[in-house]
Structures are given as structure tokens and as C-alpha cells.
Tab-separated table of C-alpha atoms and ligand atoms in Angstrom:
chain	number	residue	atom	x	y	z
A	935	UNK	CA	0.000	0.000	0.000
A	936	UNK	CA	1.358	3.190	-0.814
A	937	UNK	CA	1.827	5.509	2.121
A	938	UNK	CA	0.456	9.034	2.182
A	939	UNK	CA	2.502	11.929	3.510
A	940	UNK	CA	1.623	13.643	6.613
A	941	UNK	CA	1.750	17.491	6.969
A	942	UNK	CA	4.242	19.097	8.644
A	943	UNK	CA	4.662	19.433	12.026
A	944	UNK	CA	4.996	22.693	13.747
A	945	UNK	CA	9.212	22.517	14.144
A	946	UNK	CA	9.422	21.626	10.347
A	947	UNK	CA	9.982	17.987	11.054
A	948	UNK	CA	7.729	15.325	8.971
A	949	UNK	CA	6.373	12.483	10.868
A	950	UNK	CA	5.767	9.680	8.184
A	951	UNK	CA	7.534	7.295	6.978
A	952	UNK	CA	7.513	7.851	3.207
A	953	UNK	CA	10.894	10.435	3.712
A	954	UNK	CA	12.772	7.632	5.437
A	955	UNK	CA	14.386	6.934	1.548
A	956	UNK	CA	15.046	10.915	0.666
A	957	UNK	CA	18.794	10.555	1.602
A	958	UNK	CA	19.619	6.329	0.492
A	959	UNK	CA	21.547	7.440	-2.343
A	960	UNK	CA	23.868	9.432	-0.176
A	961	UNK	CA	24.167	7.452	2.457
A	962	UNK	CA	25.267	4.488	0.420
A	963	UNK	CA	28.229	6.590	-0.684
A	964	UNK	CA	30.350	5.098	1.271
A	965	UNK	CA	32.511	8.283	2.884
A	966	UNK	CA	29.181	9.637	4.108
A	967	UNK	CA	26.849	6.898	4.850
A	968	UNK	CA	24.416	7.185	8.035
A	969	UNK	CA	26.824	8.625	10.395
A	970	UNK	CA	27.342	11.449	8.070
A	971	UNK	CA	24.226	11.874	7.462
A	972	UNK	CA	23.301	12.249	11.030
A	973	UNK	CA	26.210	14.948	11.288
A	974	UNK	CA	24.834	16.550	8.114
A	975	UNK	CA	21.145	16.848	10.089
A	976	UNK	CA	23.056	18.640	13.467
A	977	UNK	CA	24.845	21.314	10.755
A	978	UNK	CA	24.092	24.432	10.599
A	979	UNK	CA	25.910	26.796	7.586
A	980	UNK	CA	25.373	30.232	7.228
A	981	UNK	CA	25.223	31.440	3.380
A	982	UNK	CA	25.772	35.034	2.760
A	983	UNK	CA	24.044	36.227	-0.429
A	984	UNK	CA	21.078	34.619	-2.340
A	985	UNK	CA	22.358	35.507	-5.745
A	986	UNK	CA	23.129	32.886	-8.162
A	987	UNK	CA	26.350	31.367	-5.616
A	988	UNK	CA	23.885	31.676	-2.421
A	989	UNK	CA	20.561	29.878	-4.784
A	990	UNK	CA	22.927	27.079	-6.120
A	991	UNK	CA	24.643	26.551	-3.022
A	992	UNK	CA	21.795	26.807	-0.211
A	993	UNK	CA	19.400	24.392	-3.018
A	994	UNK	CA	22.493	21.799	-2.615
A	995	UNK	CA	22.607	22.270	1.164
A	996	UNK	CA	19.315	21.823	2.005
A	997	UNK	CA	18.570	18.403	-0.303
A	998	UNK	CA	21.574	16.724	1.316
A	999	UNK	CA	20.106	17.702	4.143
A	1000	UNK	CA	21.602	19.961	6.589
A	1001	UNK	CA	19.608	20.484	9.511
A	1002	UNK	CA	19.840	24.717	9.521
A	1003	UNK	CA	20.400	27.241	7.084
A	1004	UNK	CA	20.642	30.638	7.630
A	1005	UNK	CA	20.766	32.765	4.165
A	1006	UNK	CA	21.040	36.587	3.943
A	1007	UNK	CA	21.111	39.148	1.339
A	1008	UNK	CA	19.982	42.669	1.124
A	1009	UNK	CA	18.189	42.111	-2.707
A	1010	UNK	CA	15.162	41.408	-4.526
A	1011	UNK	CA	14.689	39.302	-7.273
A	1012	UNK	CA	14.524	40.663	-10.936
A	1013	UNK	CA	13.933	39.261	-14.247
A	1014	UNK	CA	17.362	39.664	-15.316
A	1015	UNK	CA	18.218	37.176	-12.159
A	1016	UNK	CA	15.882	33.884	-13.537
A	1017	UNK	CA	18.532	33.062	-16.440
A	1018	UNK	CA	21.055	31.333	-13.364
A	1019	UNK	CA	19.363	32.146	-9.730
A	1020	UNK	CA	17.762	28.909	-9.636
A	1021	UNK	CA	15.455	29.234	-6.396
A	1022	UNK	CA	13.319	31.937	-8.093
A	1023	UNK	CA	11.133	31.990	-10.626
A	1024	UNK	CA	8.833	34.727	-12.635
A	1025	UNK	CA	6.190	35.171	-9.802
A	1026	UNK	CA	9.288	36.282	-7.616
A	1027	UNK	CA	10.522	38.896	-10.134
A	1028	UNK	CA	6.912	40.152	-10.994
A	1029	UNK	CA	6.480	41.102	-7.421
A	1030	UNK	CA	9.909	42.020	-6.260
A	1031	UNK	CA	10.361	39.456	-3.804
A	1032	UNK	CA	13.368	40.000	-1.566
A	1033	UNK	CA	15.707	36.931	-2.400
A	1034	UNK	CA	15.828	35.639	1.280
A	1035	UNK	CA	12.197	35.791	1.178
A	1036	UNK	CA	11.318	34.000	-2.083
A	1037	UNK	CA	14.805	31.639	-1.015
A	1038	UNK	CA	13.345	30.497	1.845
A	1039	UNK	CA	10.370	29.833	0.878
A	1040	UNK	CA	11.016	27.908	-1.752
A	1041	UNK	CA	13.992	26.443	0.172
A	1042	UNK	CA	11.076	24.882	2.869
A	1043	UNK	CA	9.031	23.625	-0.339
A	1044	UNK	CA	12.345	21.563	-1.565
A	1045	UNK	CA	13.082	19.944	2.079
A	1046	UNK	CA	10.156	20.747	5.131
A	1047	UNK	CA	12.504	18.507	7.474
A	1048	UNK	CA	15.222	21.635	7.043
A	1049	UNK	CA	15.040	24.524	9.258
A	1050	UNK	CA	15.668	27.547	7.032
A	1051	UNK	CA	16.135	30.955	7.891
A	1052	UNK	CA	15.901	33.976	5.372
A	1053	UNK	CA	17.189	36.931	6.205
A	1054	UNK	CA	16.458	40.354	4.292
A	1055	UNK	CA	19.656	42.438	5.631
A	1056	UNK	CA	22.943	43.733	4.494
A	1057	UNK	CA	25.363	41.884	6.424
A	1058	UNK	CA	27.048	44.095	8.449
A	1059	UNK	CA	29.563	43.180	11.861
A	1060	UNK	CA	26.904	44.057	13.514
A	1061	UNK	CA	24.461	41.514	12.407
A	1062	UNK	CA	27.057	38.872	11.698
A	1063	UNK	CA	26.920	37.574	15.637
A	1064	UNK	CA	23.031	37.210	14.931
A	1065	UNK	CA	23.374	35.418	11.804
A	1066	UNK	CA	26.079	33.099	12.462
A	1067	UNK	CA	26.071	31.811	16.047
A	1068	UNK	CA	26.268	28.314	16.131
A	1069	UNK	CA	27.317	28.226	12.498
A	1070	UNK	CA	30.120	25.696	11.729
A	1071	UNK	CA	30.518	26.769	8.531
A	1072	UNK	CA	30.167	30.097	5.817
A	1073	UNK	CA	29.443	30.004	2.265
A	1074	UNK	CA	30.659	33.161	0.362
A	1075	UNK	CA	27.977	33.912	-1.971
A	1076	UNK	CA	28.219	37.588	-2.527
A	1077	UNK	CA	29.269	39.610	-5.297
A	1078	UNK	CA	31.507	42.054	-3.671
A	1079	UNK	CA	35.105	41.954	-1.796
A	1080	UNK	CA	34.130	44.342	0.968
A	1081	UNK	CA	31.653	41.795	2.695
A	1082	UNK	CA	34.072	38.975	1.960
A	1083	UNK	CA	36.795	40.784	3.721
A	1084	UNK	CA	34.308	41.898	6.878
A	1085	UNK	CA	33.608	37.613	6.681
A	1086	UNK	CA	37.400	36.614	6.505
A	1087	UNK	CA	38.105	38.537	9.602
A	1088	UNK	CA	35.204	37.423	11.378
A	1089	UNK	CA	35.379	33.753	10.282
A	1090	UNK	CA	39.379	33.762	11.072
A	1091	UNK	CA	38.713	35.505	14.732
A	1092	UNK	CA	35.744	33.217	15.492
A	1093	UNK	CA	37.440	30.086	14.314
A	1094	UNK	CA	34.561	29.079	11.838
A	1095	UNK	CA	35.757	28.180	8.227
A	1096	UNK	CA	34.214	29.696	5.200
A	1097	UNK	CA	34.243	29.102	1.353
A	1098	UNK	CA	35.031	31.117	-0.705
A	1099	UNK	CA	33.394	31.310	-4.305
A	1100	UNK	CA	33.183	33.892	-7.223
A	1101	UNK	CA	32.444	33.566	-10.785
A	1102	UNK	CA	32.083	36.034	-13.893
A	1103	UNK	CA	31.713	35.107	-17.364
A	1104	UNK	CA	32.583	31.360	-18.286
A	1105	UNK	CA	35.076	32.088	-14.940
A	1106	UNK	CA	35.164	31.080	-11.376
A	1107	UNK	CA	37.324	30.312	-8.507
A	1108	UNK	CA	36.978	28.728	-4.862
A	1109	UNK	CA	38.828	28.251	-2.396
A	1110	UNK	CA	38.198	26.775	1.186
A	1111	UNK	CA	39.458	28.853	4.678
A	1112	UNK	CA	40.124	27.036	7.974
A	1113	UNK	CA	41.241	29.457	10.434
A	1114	UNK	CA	44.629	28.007	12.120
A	1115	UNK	CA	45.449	25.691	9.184
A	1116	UNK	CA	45.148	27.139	6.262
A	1117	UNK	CA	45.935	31.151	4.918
A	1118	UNK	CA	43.173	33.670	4.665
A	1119	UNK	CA	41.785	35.967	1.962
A	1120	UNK	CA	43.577	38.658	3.582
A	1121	UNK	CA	46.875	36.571	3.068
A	1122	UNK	CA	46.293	35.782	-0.423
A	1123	UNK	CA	45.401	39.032	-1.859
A	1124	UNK	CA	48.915	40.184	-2.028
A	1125	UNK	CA	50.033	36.621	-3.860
A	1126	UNK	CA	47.228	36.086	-6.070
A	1127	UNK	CA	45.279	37.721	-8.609
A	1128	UNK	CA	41.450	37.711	-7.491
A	1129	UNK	CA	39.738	38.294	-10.244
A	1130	UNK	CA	38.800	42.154	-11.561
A	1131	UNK	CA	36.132	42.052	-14.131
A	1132	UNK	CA	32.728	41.882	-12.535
A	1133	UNK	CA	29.449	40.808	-14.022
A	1134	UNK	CA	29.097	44.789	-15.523
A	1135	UNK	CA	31.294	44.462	-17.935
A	1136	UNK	CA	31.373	40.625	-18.652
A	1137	UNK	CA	28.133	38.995	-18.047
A	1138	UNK	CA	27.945	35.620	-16.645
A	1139	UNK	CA	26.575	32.317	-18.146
A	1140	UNK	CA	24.626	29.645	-15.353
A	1141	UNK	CA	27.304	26.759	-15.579
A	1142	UNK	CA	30.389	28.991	-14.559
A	1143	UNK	CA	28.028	29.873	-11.095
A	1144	UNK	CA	27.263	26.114	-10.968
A	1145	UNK	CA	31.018	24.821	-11.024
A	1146	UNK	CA	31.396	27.323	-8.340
A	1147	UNK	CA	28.832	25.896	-6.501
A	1148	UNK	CA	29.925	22.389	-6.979
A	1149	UNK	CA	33.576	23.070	-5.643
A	1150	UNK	CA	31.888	24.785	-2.633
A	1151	UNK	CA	29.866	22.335	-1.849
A	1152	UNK	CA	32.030	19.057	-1.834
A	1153	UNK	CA	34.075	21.089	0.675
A	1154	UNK	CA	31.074	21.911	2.929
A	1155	UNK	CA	29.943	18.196	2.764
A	1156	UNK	CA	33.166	16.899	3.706
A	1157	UNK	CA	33.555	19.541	6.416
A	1158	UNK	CA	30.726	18.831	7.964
A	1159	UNK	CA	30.859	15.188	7.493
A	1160	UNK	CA	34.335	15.107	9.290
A	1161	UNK	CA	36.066	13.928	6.867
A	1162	UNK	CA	39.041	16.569	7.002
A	1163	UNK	CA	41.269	14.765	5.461
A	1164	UNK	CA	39.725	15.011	2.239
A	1165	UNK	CA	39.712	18.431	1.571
A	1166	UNK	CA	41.245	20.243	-1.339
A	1167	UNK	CA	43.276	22.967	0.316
A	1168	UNK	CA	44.326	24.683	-3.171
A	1169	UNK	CA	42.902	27.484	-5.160
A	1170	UNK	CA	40.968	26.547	-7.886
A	1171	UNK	CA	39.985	28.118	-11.107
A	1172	UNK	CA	38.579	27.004	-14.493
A	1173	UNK	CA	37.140	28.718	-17.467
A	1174	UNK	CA	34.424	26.680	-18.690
A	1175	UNK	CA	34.725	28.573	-22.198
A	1176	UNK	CA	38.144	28.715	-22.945
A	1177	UNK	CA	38.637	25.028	-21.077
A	1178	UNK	CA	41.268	26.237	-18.791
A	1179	UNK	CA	41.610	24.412	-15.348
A	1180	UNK	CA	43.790	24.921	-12.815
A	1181	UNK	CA	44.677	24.327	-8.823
A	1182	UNK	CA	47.261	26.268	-6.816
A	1183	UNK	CA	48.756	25.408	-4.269
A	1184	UNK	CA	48.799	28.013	-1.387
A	1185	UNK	CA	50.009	26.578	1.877
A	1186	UNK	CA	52.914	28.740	1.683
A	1187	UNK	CA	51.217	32.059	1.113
A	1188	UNK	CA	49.906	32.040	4.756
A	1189	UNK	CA	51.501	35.045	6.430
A	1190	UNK	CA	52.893	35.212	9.938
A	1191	UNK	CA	52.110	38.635	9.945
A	1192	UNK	CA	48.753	38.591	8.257
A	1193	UNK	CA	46.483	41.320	9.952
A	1194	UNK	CA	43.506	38.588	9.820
A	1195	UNK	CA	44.716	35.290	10.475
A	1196	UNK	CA	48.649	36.161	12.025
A	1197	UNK	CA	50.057	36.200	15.167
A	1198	UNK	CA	48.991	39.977	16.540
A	1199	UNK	CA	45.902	39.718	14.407
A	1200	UNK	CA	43.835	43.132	14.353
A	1201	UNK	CA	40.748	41.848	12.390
A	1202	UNK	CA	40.888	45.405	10.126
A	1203	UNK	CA	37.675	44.329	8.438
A	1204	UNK	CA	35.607	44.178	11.855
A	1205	UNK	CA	36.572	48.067	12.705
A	1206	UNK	CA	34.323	50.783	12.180
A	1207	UNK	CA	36.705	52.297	9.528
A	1208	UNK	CA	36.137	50.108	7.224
A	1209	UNK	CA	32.077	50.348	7.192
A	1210	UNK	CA	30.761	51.183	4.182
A	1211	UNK	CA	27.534	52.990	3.859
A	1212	UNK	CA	27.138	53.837	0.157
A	1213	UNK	CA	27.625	50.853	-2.331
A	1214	UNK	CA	27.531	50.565	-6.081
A	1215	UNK	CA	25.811	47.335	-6.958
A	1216	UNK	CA	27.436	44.723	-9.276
A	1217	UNK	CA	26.246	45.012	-12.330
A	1218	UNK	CA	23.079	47.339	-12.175
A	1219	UNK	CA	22.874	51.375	-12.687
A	1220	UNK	CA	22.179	51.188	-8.970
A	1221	UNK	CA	23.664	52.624	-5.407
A	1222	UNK	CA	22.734	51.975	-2.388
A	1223	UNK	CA	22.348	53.441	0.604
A	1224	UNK	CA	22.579	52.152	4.517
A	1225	UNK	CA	22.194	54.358	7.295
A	1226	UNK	CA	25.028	54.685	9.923
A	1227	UNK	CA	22.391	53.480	12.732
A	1228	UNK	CA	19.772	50.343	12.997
A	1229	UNK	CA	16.455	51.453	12.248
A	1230	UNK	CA	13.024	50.189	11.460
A	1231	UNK	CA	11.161	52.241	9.274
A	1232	UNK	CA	7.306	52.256	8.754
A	1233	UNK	CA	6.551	51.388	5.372
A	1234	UNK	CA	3.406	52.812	5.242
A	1235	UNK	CA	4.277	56.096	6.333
A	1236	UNK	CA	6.957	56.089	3.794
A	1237	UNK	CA	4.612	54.855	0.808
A	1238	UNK	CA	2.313	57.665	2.399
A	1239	UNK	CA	4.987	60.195	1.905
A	1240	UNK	CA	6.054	59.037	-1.488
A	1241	UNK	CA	2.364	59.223	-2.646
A	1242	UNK	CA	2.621	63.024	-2.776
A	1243	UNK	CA	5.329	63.263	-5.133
A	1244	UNK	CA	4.188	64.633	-8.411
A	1245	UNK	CA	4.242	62.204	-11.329
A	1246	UNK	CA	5.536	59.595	-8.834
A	1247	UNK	CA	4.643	55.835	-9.135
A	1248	UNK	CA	4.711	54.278	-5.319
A	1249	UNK	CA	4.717	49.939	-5.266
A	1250	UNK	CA	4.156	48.458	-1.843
A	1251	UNK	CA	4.408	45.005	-0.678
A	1252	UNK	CA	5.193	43.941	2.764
A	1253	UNK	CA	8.507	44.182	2.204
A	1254	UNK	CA	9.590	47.493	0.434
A	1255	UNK	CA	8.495	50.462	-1.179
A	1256	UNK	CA	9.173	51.362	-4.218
A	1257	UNK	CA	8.863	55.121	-5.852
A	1258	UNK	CA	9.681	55.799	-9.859
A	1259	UNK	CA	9.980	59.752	-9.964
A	1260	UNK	CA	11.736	61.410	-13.083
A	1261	UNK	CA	14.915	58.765	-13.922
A	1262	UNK	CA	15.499	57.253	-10.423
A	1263	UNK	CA	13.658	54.649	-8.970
A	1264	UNK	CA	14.152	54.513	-4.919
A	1265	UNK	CA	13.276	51.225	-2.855
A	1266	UNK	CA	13.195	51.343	1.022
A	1267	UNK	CA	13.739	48.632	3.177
A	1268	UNK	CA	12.422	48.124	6.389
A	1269	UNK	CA	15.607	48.416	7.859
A	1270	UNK	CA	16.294	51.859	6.391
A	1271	UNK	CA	18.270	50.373	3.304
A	1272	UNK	CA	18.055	52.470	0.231
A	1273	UNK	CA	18.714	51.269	-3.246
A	1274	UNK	CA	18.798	54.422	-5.931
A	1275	UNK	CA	18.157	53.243	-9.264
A	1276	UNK	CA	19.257	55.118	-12.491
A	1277	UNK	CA	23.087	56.196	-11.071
A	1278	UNK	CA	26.515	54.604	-10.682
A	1279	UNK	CA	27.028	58.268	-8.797
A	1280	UNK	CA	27.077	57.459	-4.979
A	1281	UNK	CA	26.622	61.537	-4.323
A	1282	UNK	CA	24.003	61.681	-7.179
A	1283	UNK	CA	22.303	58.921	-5.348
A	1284	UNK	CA	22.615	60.504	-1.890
A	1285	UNK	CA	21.192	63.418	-3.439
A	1286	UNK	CA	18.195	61.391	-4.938
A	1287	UNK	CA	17.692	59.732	-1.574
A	1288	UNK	CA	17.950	63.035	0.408
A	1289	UNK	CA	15.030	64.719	-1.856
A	1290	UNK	CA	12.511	61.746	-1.260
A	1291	UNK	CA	13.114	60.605	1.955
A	1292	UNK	CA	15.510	63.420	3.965
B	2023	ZN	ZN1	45.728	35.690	6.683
């Protein structure tokens, strides 16, 4: 008789019997098999960025079956993101779904025995406590080196290992960081060349993002499987167009003296100096805009204020407003984030932002 599935549970667990088989095929191979998969269920990774890395990547995650993800970014899904972002779809776009929104909840659809957490923030120091406490693992997934430098310092003085990935083009690279053992991103920027072009000026195509995510991945399974000793420990790069492939070794390029991972470590990245409040987003005509302070606006009141701007358009949903006046469009986040649409100009956008919203 065939069994029928019973609804979920209040703590996201299923109690039937018909998901006993979702993870055979994974547990027969053999370096994983049911103690892994037990270890797997305990994990909990935090994934920064819901782009195409953080879709990929968190999708991956949460089929094999790790207990808790936590995924963050500070977007909303467009129509230019469906070609590779493979958690969204056109309903998502149509309505401007923030990513960790429209990730999670189609994260929870893929695997109801996973708790998933999205979270609609820029990651900042300050929220990176929140978002990663009892994480034994990171998964780079953003688009910009600022935010992986504030997560090598935090990762390196918290002793939590992250992975980094990055891909434009037919190009990508990853590269795995165990505080103690292996160097950091701070050590290698000196010795390598990280990359340059963005997705601006080069586009991307999906199977460059989903090598990516396949090299971050087999490290996070074996991480969190224990199986140490299998991990790659080099630099890798391809070019999935050109058919280039190629590992480096970087044990030596740790630095004694490395300001993140050295001896008299300072964690740079973590002070107040280094917090940006005006970004230019990869690969859109867009800035945006945090304030210095945590804040929770009312949406309403700002969608009330927006509706008396002449020849303004003003789009609500629960989660942002949006305003289309002259050539900038403005979205506001509930937690004061502006994105100015329509400049590269990060005093043009200021500008923009100061005339709607003060
Ligand atoms: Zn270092």
C-alpha cells in the first residue's frame, strides 16, 4: 500500500515514513553513509548572499540535508536574475520578492525537514553575531570583496571556516578557509590575482556559477561530514569557455604577519573604519544606501509620503516600497536600506535619496 505523507509538524519535522528513503543514495556513498548523514542533520551553515552562488549553493545544502540554514542578502529578485538564480522563478521577479524571502520559501518547499532561515539584511559586523552563532561553517555567496573581507576577519577571529566562491563570465574560482590551518583571503590578496572584471562588464553564463557551486559544496559536505582529510586545500579556477583548469597550491602564502589570520591579528575588516555605507551594486545602474544606525522604518508612512510626489509611481508590498519619480527609482527597506536606481554616482544617489526621503 502506498503511504500518504503527513503534513508538517509545527518545528518543520515530517512524521511519516515515506521520507525515510530521501537521503539512500547518499548514504550508500560510502565516505558519508548514516553517520554522516546524522552529522549533516546537526549542521548548521550560514550562506551570505542569495544571488546565483547563495541559490545554487543553499538548493544543494538543504537536499543533502543539513539540519539549519541561515541565508542573507539585502536584494530582490529581478527578471534579469531567472537566467542562473535557480530558487526563483517569474512570480518572484513580478512582485519584487526579496531573495531571502522568495529563497526560503522555496527552500522549505524543496526539504520541510530543514530549518531555514531567510534573512532580508545587508550583512554588516553588527548583524554577523546574529546570523552566524552556532554556524560551523560560511558560504561566500556575494558579489563584492568588501563583505568577503568583513567575513574573513570574522570567520578567522571566530574560528569558523568559510568558502570562498566567485564567478564572472565562463570564470570562477573557490577556495576553502580554515582558520589556524590554512591562509586567509587577507593573506592571499597580495600573492594572487582575485579576479577584476565583474558581471558589468562581462556577463555571466549559469554553468560557470554552478562549477562554483559544486567546488563549494564538496568542501562543505566533507567539512561537515568530518572527513578533514579530504579536503582540497588549493585554489581553484577554471574557465568553462576557454577550457582552462587549474589548482594552486597556497600553503605557503599564509603570512605570519597577516592582519587577519597572524600572530597579533587586528581583524581590520571588523573596525568601524572600514564600514561602508554607500555601495555601487554589481552590475546594475544602482547605489545603495545604509544608514550609519539600525532602524526600522514604517513602510506605510513612507509609501504615504512618497504618494505626494508629483508624477511619482509608489509599489508596496510587505517588504519594500518602491517610488519611480523622473529617472530614479528609490526602494526602502524596512531596515532603512536604500537602493537608488538610475546612477553609478554614490553623491548623485545621496542626493536622490535626500530629496525623497531626507
Ligand atoms: Zn591571513
Amino acid at each position: 500500500m502506498r503511504e500518504t505523507k503527513a503534513p508538517a509538524v509545527p518545528d518543520g519535522t515530517i512524521s511519516n515514513h515515506s521520507s525515510h528513503d530521501r537521503y539512500s543514495r547518499q548514504e550508500r556513498f560510502q565516505p558519508i553513509g548514516p553517520e554522516g548523514q546524522r552529522r549533516l542533520k546537526e549542521s548548521r551553515v550560514l550562506i551570505v548572499g542569495a544571488g546565483a552562488l547563495g541559490s545554487g549553493t543553499a538548493e544543494m545544502l538543504v537536499r543533502a540535508g543539513v539540519g539549519t540554514v541561515t541565508i542573507v542578502d539585502r536584494d530582490y529578485v529581478e527578471w534579469s536574475n531567472l537566467q542562473r538564480q535557480q530558487l526563483y522563478a517569474e512570480a518572484d521577479a513580478d512582485e519584487r520578492l526579496p531573495k531571502a524571502v522568495a529563497a526560503e520559501r522555496r527552500l522549505k518547499a524543496i526539504n520541510s525537514e530543514a530549518h531555514v532561515h531567510g534573512v532580508v539584511a545587508d550583512v554588516t559586523v553588527d548583524e554577523l553575531d546574529a546570523l552566524a552563532a552556532g554556524a560551523q561553517l560560511i558560504m561566500d555567496a556575494t558579489d563584492n570583496f568588501d563583505t568577503r573581507l568583513l567575513v574573513n576577519d570574522y570567520a578567522m577571529k571566530k574560528g569558523i571556516p568559510w568558502i570562498y566562491g566567485a564567478c564572472v563570465g565562463s570564470y570562477g574560482m573557490s577556495m576553502m578557509f580554515v582558520p589556524q590551518e590554512t591562509p586567509c583571503l587577507n593573506c592571499l590578496l597580495e600573492t594572487v590575482p582575485l579576479g577584476g572584471a565583474t558581471c558589468d562588464t562581462a556577463g555571466i553564463i549559469a554553468p560557470a556559477v554552478q562549477m562554483v557551486v559544486s567546488y563549494q559544496t564538496a568542501e562543505a559536505l566533507k567539512w561537515l561530514t568530518g572527513h578533514h582529510e579530504a579536503l582540497r586545500h588549493t585554489l581553484v579556477s577554471f574557465d568553462l569557455w576557454t577550457n582552462q583548469h587549474t589548482a594552486i597550491g597556497v600553503k605557503d602564502a599564509k603570512r605570519p604577519d597577516c592582519p587577519s589570520c597572524g600572530i597579533d591579528a587586528a581583524y581590520p575588516y571588523l573596525s568601524a573604519a572600514h564600514h561602508r555605507k554607500t555601495d555601487i551594486l554589481c552590475g546594475r545602474d544602482t547605489v545603495q544606501i545604509r544608514p550609519a544606525h539600525r532602524v526600522e522604518l514604517d513602510l506605510d508612512d513612507i509609501a504615504e509620503r512618497f504618494r505626494s510626489v508629483r508624477h511619482g509611481e509608489v509599489r508596496v508590498n510587505p517588504y519594500l516600497v518602491s517610488l519611480q519619480a523622473d529617472a530614479h527609482r528609490l526602494v526602502v527597506f524596512r531596515d532603512g536600506r536604500v537602493l537608488v536606481h538610475g546612477t553609478k554616482d554614490p553623491v548623485e544617489a545621496r542626493i536622490v535619496h535626500d530629496r525623497y526621503l531626507g
